[in-house]
Coordinates of C-alpha atoms and ligand atoms in Angstrom, one line a residue:
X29 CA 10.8 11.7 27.8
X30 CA 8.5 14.2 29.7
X31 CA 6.2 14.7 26.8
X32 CA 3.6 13.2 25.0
X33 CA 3.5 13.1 21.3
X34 CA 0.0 14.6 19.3
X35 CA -0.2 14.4 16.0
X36 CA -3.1 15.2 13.4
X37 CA -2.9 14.4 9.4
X38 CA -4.1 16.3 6.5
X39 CA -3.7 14.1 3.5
X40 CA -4.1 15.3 -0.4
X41 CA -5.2 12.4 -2.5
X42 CA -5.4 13.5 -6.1
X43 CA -8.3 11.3 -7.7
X44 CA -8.5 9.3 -10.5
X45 CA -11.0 11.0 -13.0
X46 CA -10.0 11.6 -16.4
X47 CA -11.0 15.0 -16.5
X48 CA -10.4 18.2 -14.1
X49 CA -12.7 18.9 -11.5
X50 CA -14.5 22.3 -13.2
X51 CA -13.4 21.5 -17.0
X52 CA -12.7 19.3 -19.7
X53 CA -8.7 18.8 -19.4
X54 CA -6.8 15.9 -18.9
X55 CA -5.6 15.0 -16.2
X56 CA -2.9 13.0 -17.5
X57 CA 0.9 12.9 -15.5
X58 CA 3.5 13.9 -17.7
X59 CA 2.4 16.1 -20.5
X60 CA 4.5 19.1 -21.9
X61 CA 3.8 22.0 -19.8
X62 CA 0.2 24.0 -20.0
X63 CA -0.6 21.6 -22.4
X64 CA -3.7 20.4 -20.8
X65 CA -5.3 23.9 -20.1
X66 CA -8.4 25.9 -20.8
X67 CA -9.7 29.2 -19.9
X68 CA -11.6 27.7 -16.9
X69 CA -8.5 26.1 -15.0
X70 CA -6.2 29.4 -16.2
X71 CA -8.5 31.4 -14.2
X72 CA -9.9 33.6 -17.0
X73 CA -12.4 36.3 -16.3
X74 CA -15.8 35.5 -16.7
X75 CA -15.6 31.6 -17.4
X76 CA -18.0 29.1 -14.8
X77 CA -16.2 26.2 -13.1
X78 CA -18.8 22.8 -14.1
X79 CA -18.4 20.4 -11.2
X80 CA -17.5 16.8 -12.6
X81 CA -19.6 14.3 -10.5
X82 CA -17.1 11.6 -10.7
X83 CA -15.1 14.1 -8.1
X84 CA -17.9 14.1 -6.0
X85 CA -18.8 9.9 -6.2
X86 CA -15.1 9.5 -5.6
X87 CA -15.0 11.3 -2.3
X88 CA -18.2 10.0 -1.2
X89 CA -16.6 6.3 -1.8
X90 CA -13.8 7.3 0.8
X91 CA -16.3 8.6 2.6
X92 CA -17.7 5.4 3.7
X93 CA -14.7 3.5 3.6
X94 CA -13.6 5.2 6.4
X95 CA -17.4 5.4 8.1
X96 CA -17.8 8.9 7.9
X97 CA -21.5 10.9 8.0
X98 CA -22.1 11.8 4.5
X99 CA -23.3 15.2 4.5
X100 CA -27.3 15.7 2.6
X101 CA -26.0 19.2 1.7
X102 CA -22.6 20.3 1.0
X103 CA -21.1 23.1 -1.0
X104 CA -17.9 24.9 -2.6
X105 CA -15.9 28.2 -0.8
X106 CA -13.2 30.2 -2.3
X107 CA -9.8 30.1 -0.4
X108 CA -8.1 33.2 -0.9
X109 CA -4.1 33.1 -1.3
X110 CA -1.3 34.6 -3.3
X111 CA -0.9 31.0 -5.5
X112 CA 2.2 31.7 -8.3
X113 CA 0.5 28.8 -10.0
X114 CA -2.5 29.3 -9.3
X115 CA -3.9 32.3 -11.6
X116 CA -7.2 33.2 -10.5
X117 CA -5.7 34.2 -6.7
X118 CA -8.3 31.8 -4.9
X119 CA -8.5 28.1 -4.5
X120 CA -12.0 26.0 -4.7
X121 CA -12.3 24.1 -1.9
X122 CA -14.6 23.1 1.0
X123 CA -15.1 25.1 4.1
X124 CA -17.8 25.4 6.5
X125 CA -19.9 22.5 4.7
X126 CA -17.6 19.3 3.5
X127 CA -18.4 16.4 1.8
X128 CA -18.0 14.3 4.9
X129 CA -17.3 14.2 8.7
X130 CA -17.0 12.1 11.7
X131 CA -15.6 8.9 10.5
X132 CA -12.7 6.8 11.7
X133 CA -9.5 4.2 10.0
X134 CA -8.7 1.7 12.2
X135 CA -5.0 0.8 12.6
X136 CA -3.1 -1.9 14.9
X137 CA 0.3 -2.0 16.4
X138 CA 1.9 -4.5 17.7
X139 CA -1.3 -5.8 17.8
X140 CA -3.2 -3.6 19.8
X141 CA -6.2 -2.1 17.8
X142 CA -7.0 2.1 18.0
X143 CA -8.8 4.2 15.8
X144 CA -8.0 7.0 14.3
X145 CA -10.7 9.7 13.9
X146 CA -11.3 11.6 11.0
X147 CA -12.5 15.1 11.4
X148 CA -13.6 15.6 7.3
X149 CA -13.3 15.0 3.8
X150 CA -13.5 17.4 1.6
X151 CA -13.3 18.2 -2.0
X152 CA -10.7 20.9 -3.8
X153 CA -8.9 21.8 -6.7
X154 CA -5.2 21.1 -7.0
X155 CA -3.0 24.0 -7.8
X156 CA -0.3 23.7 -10.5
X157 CA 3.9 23.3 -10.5
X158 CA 6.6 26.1 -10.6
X159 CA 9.9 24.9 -12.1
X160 CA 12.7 26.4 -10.6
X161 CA 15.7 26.2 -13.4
X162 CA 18.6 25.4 -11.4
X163 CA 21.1 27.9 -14.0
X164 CA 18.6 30.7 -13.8
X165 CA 17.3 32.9 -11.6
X166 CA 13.7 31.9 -13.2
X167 CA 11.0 30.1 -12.5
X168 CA 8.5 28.5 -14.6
X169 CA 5.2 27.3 -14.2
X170 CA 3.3 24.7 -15.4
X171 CA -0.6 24.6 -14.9
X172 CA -1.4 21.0 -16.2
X173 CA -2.3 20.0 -12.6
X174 CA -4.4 23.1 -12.1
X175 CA -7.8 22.2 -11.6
X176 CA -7.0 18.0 -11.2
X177 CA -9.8 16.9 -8.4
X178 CA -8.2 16.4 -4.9
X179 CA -9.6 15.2 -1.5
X180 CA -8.5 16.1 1.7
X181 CA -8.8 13.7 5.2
X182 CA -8.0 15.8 8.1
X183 CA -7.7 13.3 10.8
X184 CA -8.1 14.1 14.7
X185 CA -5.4 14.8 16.8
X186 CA -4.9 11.1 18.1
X187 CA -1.8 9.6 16.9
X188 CA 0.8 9.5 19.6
X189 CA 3.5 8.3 17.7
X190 CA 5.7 9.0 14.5
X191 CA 4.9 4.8 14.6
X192 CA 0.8 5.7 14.8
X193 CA 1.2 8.2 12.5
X194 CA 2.9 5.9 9.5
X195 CA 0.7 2.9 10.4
X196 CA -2.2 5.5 9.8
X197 CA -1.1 6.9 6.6
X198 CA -0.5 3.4 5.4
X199 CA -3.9 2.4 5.8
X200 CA -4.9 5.5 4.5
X201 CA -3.4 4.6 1.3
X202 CA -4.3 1.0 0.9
X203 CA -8.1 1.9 1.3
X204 CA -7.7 4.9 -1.7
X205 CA -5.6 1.9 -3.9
X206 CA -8.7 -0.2 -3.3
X207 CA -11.0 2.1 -4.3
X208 CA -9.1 2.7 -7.1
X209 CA -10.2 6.2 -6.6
X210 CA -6.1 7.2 -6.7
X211 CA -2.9 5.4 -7.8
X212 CA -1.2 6.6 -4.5
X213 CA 2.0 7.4 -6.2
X214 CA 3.6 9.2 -3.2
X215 CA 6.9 10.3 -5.9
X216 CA 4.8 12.1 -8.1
X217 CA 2.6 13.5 -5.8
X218 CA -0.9 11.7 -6.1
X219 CA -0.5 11.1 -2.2
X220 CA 0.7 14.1 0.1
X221 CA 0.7 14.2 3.6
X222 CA 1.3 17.4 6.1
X223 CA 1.8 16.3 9.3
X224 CA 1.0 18.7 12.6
X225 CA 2.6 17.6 15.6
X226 CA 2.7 19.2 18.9
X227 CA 3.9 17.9 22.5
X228 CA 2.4 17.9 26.1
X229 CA 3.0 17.0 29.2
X230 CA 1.9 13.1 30.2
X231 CA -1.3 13.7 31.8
X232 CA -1.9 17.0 30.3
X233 CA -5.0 17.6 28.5
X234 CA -5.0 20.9 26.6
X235 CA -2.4 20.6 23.3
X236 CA 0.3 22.3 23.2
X237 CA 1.6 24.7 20.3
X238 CA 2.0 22.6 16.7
X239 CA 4.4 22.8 14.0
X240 CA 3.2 21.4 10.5
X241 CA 5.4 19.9 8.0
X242 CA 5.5 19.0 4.9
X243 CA 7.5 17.7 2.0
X244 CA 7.9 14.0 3.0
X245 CA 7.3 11.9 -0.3
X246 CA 7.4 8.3 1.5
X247 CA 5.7 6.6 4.0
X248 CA 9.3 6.7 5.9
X249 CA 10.1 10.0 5.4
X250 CA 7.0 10.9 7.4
X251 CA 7.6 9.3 10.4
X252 CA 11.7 10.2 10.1
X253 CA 10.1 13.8 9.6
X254 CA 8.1 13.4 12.7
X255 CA 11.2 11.4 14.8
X256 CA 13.0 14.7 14.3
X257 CA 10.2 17.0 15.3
X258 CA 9.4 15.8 18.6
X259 CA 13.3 15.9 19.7
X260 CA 13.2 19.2 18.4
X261 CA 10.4 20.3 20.5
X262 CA 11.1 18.5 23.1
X263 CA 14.6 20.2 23.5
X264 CA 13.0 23.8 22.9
X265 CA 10.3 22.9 26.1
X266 CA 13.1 21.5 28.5
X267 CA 15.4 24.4 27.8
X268 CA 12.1 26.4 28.8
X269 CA 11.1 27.9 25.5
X270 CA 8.4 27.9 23.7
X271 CA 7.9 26.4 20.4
X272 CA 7.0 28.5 17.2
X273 CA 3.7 27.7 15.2
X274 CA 4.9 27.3 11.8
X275 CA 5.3 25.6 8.6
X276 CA 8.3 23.5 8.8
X277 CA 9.8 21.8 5.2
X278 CA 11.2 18.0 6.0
X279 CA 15.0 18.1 3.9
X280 CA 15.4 14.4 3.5
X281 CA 19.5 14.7 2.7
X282 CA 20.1 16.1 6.2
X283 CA 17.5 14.3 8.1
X284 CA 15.9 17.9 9.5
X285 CA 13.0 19.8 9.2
X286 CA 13.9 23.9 9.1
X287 CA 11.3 26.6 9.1
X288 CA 9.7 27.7 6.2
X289 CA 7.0 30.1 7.4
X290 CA 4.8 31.3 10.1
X291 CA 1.6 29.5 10.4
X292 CA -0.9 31.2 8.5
X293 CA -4.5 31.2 10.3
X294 CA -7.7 30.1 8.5
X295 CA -9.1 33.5 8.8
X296 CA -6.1 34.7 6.8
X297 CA -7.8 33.0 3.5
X298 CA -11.4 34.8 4.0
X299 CA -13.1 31.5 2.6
X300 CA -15.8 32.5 1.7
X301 CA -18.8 30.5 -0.6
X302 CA -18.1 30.4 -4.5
X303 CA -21.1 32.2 -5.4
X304 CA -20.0 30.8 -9.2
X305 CA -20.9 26.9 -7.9
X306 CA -24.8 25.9 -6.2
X307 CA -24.7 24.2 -3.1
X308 CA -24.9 20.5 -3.7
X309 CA -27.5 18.1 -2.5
X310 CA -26.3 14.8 -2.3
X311 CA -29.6 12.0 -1.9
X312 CA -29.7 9.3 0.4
X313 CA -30.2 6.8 -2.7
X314 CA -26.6 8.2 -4.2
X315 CA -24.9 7.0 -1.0
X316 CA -26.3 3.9 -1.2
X317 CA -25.7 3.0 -4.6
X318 CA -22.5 3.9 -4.1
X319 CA -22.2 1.7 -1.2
X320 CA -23.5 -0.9 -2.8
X321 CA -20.6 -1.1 -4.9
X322 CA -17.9 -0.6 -2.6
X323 CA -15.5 -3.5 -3.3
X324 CA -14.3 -5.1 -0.2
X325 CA -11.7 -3.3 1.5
X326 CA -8.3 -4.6 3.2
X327 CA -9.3 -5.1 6.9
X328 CA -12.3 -7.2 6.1
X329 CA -10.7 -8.9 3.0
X330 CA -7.8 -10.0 5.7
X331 CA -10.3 -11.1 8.0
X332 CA -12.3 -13.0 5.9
X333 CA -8.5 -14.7 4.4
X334 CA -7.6 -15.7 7.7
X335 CA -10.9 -17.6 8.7
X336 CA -11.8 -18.5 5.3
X337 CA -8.8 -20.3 4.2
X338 CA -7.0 -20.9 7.9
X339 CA -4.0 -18.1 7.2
X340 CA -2.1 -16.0 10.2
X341 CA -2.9 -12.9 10.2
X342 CA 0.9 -12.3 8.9
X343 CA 0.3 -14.3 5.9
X344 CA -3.0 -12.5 5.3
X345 CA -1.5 -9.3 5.5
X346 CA 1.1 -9.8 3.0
X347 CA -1.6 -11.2 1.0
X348 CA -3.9 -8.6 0.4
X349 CA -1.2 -5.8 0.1
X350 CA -2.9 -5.1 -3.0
X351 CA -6.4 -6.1 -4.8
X352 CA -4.3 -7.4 -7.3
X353 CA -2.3 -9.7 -5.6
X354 CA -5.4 -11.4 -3.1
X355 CA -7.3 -11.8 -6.3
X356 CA -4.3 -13.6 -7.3
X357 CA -3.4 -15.7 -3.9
X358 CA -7.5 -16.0 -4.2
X359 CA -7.8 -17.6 -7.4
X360 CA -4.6 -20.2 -6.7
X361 CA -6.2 -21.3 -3.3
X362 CA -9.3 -21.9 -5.3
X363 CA -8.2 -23.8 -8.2
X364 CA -5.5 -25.7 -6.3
X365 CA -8.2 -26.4 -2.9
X366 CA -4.7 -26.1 -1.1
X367 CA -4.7 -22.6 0.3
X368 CA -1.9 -22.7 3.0
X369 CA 0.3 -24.4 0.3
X370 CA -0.9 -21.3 -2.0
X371 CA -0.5 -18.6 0.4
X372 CA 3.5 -20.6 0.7
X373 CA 3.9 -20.3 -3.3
X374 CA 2.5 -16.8 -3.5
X375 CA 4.6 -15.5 -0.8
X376 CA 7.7 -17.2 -1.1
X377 CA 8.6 -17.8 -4.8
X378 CA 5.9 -15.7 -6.7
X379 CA 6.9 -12.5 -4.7
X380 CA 10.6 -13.3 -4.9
X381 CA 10.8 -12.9 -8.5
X382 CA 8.7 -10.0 -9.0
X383 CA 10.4 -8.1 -6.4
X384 CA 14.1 -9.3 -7.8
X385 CA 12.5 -7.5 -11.3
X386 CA 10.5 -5.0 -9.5
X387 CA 7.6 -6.1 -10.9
X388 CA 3.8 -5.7 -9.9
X389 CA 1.9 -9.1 -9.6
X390 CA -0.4 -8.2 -12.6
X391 CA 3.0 -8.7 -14.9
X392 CA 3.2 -11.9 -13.8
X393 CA 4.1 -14.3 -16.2
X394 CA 2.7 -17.5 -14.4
X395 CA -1.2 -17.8 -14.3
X396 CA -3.1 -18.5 -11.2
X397 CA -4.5 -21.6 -12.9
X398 CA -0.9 -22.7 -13.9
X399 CA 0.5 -22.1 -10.5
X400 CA -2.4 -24.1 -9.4
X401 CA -1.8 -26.7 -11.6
X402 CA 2.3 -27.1 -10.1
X403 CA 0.7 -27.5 -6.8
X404 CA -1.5 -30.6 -8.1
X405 CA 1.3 -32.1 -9.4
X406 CA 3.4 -32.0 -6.3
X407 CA 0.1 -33.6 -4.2
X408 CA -0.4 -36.4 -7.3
X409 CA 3.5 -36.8 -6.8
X410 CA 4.4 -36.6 -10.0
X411 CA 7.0 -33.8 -9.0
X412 CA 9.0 -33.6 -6.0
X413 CA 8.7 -30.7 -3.7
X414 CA 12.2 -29.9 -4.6
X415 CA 12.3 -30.2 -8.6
X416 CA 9.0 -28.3 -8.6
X417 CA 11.3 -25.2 -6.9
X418 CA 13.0 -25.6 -10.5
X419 CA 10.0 -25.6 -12.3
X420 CA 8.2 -22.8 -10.7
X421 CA 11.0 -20.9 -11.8
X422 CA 11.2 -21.9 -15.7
X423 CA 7.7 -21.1 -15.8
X424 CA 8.5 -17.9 -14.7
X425 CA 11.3 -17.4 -17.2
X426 CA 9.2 -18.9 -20.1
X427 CA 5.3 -18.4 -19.2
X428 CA 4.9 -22.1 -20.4
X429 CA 2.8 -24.4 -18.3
X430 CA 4.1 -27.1 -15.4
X431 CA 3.6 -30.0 -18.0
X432 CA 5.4 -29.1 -20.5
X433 CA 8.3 -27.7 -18.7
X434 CA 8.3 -31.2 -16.8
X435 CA 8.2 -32.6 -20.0
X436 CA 10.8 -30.8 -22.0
X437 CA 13.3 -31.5 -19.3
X438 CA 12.4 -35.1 -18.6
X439 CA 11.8 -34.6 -14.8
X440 CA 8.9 -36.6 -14.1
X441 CA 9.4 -37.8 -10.6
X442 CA 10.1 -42.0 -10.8
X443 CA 7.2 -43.6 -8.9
X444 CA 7.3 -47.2 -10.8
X445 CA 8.1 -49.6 -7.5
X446 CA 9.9 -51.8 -9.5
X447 CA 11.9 -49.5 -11.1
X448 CA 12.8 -48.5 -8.1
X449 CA 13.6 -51.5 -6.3
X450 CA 16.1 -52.3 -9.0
X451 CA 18.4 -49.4 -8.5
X452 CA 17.7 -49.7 -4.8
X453 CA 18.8 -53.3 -4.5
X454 CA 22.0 -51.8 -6.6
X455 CA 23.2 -49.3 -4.2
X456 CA 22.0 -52.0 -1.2
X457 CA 24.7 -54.2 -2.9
X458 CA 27.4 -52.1 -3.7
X459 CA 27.6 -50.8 -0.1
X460 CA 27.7 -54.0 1.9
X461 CA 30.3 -52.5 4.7
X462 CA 26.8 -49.5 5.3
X463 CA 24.3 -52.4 5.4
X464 CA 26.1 -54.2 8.4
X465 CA 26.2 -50.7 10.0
X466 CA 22.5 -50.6 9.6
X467 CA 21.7 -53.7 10.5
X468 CA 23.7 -53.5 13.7
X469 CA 21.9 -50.4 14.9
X470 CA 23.2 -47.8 13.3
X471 CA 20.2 -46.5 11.3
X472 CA 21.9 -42.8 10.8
X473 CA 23.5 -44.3 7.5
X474 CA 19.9 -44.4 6.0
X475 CA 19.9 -41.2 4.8
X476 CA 23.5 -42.4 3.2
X477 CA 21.3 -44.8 1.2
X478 CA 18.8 -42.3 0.0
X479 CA 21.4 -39.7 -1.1
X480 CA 23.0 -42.7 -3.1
X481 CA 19.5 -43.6 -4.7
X482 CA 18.8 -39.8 -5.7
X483 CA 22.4 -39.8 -7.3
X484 CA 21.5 -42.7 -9.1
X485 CA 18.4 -41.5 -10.6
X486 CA 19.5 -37.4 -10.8
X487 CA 16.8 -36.3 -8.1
X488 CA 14.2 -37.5 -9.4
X489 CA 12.8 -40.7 -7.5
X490 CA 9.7 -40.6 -5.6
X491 CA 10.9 -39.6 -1.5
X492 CA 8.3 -41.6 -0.2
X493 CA 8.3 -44.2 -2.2
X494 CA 11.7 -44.8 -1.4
X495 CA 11.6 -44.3 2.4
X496 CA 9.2 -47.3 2.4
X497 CA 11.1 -49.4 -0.3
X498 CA 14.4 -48.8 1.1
X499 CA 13.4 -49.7 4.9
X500 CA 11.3 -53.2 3.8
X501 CA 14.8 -53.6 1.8
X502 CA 17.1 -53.5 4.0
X503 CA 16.0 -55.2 6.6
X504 CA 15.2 -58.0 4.7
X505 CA 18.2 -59.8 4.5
Ligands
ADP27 P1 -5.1 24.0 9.5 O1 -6.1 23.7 8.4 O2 -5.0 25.4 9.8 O3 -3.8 23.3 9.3 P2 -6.8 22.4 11.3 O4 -7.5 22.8 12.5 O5 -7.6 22.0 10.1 O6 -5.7 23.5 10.9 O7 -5.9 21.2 11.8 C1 -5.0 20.6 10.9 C2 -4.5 19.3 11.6 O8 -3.8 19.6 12.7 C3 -5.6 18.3 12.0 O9 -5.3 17.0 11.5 C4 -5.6 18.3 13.5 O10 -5.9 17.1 14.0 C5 -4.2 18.7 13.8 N1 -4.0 19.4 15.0 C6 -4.7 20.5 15.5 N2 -4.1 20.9 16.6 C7 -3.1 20.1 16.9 C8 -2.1 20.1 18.0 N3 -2.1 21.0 19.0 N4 -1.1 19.2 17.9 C9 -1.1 18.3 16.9 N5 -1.9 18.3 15.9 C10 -2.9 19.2 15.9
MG28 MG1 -2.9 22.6 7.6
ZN29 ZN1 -9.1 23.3 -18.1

């Protein structure tokens, strides 16, 4: 290709308060339609918007997360627009002063490291739903999500990829999960994305014209969108045209974006400041109390996995996916002192059977401690590797604990040396024609022996007992 790819992000987060962000009402997913309304988020006449500060702690928390400059002052502006479902004809948002600015989100592919600049965050207002009834020619409109608090991250212009720009989003996403600050539920639109993407010509330096697009709901859908886009522009530029700046919806059935309006220009909304909501002044001992209590977020949570219990960087970044699941991995390692042998559980079994139910790892029906305790029984040896794969996967069925299950079925692993010896000394003698074969060099029919001694006792003899037992045995006499 003769181009270069430059894409910029602007990413909706709807945040997790309880309440809108200038009244009272829920904002609870769900709810029969305008059911969670008030004069304020209808857009009555006369009625003050009452900023909620969890909006405003919230956004400075993603703030630093992503090292942006939290601004001392910032302050509300009115963005002016013909919204169906939004009644009062203007959006609250953030304009000439945002919450934050100049930060950055780190992403790696194929692991080379780039950040990502972001330009701002800013707080807004969502708007609410039309319902187009598919028999009618009606819509309807439901205002429930009018008024629920939303940030925006505008990032730079410096993903090069479709690849970039997924890897970017993703991180995005797992920082706002940790914060717990939004459930990032991409389906029911907690977590929108609008990507811009323009091409150049390698070594160019001035961007060329952008189209924006929207309506991807999944991580893949975004970078399919974007796949498509830069063929399509890049066709337009090598047939010698010129590409439009416009709005451009993604249609996920037929793989293609198609327009859906001009680009509208920011001086087109004649933001100006809500003279209904005082600039804000956020202090310098806010931000730090806040980021005092930032929990510890995926890149250094991964780092500190990977030195502190000696996992690859693969294993550690399976394993912090969510909070929920290193807390889990975490406590296993702990209680168990084996963390590679933990991370191997976790990972392989564990995730197995909550993916096969579609489950999330706080559903779990096994306890860290009783996974813990499996893995102590497998080092003590009073379990086999092997029968403890059937085990782990009772206790999942049941939620009962290792003993028990091992007790119940009678599958304690047979260490007793002379037990052992007896049925060994059996199979030795009922295969006289095998022990010549050993004896004369052939020592391929010892695992012959073995299988025989595990028939003999169901499975459940000790492995390494009998490796030892079995060689002193047979070439005795
Ligand atoms: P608007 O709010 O009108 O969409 P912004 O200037 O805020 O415009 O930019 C929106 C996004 O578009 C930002 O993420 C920015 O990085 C990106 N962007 C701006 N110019 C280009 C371009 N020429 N090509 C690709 N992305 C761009
Ligand atoms: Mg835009
Ligand atoms: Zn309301």
């Amino acid at each position: 290709m003769k181009y270069e790819a430059v894409i910029g992000l602007e990413v909706h987060a709807q945040l997790l308060t309880d309440t809108k962000i200038f009244c009272n009402c829920s904002t609870k997913f769900g709810a029969a339609p305008n059911s969670h309304t008030c004069p304020i988020c209808l857009g009555m006449p006369g009625v003050l918007p009452v900023l909620n500060k969890k909006v405003v702690e919230y956004a400075i928390k993603m703030g630093l997360a992503t090292h942006c400059r939290i601004n001392a002052q910032c302050s509300f502006a009115r963005k002016n627009y013909f919204y169906p479902d939004l009644p009062k004809g203007y959006q609250i948002s953030q304009y000439a002063e945002p919450l934050a600015e100049f930060g950055h989100v780190d992403i790696e592919i194929n692991g080379e490291k780039k950040a990502i600049g972001i330009t701002r965050i800013h707080m807004e207002e969502d708007a609410g739903k039309l319902l187009h009834d598919e028999h009618n020619p009606v819509s309807y409109v439901d205002l429930n999500r009018t008024g629920v608090p939303l940030i925006e991250i505008v990032s730079e212009p410096d993903m090069r990829s479709a690849e970039e720009a997924a890897a970017y989003l993703k991180r995005l996403h797992e920082i706002l999960v940790y914060l717990e600050i939004c459930d990032g539920n991409m389906e029911e639109g907690s977590f929108r994305c609008d990507a811009n993407i323009s091409l150049r010509p390698w070594g160019e330096t001035a961007f060329g014209i952008r189209t924006e697009l929207k309506n991807m709901n999944s991580f893949r859908n975004v970078q399919r969108a974007l796949e498509y886009e830069i063929k399509r522009q890049q066709y337009i530029l090598d047939d010698g045209g010129e590409v439009v700046q416009e709005t451009r919806l993604w249609e996920d059935g037929q793989g293609v974006t198609h327009s859906m309006r001009s680009k509208e220009e920011a001086h087109d909304y004649r933001y100006f400041p809500d003279p209904d909501l005082v600039p804000i002044d956020i202090g310098r001992d806010w931000v730090d109390e806040v980021e005092k209590n930032l929990p510890e977020l995926p890149l250094a949570k991964r780092e500190r996995f990977m030195g502190e219990y000696q996992i690859s960087a693969y294993d550690a970044g399976v394993l912090t996916v969510s909070r929920a699941l290193a807390d889990y991995f975490e406590e296993v390692a702990k209680r168990s002192g084996k963390p590679k042998i933990a991370a191997n559980w976790v990972m392989g079994d564990i995730l197995k059977f909550l993916n096969e139910e579609k489950k999330d790892i706080k559903d779990c029906p096994i306890t860290p401690s009783a996974l813990a305790d499996l893995i102590g029984l497998i080092d003590k040896g009073t379990i086999s590797g092997k029968m403890a794969k059937d085990v782990v996967e009772q206790m999942y069925q049941t939620g009962k604990a290792p003993t028990a299950i091992i007790e119940e079925k009678g599958m304690v692993q047979i260490t007793d040396e002379s037990t052992l010896s007896k049925i060994i000394s059996e199979v030795i003698e009922a295969n006289p024609e095998q022990v010549a074969q050993y004896r004369s060099g052939k020592e391929k029919v010892f695992g012959f022996f073995v299988g025989q001694i595990m028939k003999a006792t169901q499975g459940k003899a000790n492995p390494k007992i009998i490796n030892d037992l079995l060689k002193k045995m047979l070439t005795k006499s």
